[in-house]
Amino acid sequence: ATQEPRTTEPLETHPAETKTDAPDAQKTDRGKSGQDEKKDEPHGPRLAISSPEPGTHVERPTLVVEGVVSEGAVVFLGDVAAEQDGTAWSMTVELEPGKNRLYFKAIDAEGNKTKKALYVWYDAPDTEGPQFEITSPRNGSETTYAVIIVRGKVEAGSKVLLGDIAGVVDGEKWELKAPLDLGKNELVFVAFDEAGNESTATLLITRIEKDESEGPRFSITSPANKSETDDQYIRVTGKVAEGSRVYHDGGEAHVEGTDWVTEVKLRPGWNELWFKAVDQNGDKTKLWLKVYLVTDDAEYKFTAEQKYGSCGDEVPYDIFYGTGKPGSVIEVGSPFGDGRTEVDKHGHWELKVFFEGAPVGEKFNVTVYASTGETKAFHFIATGGDGGGGDH
């Protein structure tokens, strides 16, 4: 904050003031008519400040000013007289934060005056806490997450803590991953500025029970499912629970708040696009979108993809899908289950295969065969419901 400078007397442009009694011109008694003789004009006493230097910055609210003055003269600051020992003088001055203008004056026995100005700065210590606030989540809200990301604003250069958990500060923005207990949580965040001053902000939030199988809210808003396009590159957009991340085909979509967007390259014919949202607890929600790329002379080639790779259901299963020549036959074979389908007129195929009797924890091969001569091999493992790294 800007401090008003301290001024003990109005500023004068001349450091010395001399009291004078201008005598009238007098004729001498020695008959030297017409010759005027003036007395020497009196002048003020000598006044000097030896310490501190003008413009000095100090960090304490009191300051000792020292100097010298003519013998017999008295030094004042306002109406307060300095301590004097012969020609040496000193005075302890109380300072205000910021710039201080100190005007000293010396008065001799005849009443002649001399003034001296001294400018000093009192750099008062910073004792005010930093600006600090929480911008999300909303105070008093509910969540099912065991860990949440709290965001806010803080004075640049500050540190933010929740207990012994340190937040990440970027300029004037901060965020921190905060663990929650079930029920009501009162989280007290502390911000420390570079001077060590602190400010606090409190967030009240309630963690409620959640179905462990429930993933984050996740939707696709465009394009429409089973739509057609002649653009090889399309933008897929949607909504997702705040704090979640969205993935597609090994890449990550851009998420801002609850909106997400990504660009996808299409193959001629039908494209089945899978998207996955992962929240802060690692819970997942999956969505798929089918888009048909219209081309003048679509070339169909054989492709095969596996959706899961593992399963913990009582009767485990997997889904295989891909592209091929329309009308061609696709077969899936394994020691514990098989299936058969045809490629549709758009060059797309999909097949769900159950692996009844598959041993838990033992990986085995699954092979996809096309009647056009191509093959592709995959691995599958039944996890028996223990998670085992599977996605379903």
Short mmCIF file of C-alpha atoms in Angstrom, two decimals, residues 132-134 159-165 167 186-192 198-204:
data_model
loop_
_atom_site.label_atom_id
_atom_site.label_comp_id
_atom_site.label_asym_id
_atom_site.label_seq_id
_atom_site.Cartn_x
_atom_site.Cartn_y
_atom_site.Cartn_z
CA PHE A 132 -5.88 -16.43 -1.57
CA GLU A 133 -9.12 -18.07 -2.74
CA ILE A 134 -10.65 -21.38 -3.83
CA LYS A 159 3.09 -21.63 -1.58
CA VAL A 160 -0.13 -23.54 -0.89
CA LEU A 161 -0.41 -26.39 1.61
CA LEU A 162 -3.11 -28.72 2.89
CA GLY A 163 -1.47 -30.17 5.98
CA ASP A 164 1.77 -31.58 4.59
CA ILE A 165 0.45 -31.83 1.02
CA GLY A 167 -0.06 -27.67 -4.08
CA GLU A 186 -13.52 -29.52 6.26
CA LEU A 187 -10.33 -28.78 4.34
CA VAL A 188 -8.24 -25.83 5.52
CA PHE A 189 -5.72 -24.65 2.95
CA VAL A 190 -2.88 -22.32 3.92
CA ALA A 191 -1.00 -19.97 1.57
CA PHE A 192 2.41 -18.57 2.55
CA GLU A 198 -0.08 -16.68 5.70
CA SER A 199 -3.71 -16.69 4.60
CA THR A 200 -6.22 -19.51 4.91
CA ALA A 201 -9.15 -20.71 2.83
CA THR A 202 -11.63 -23.39 3.90
CA LEU A 203 -13.54 -25.83 1.71
CA LEU A 204 -16.52 -27.79 3.05
#
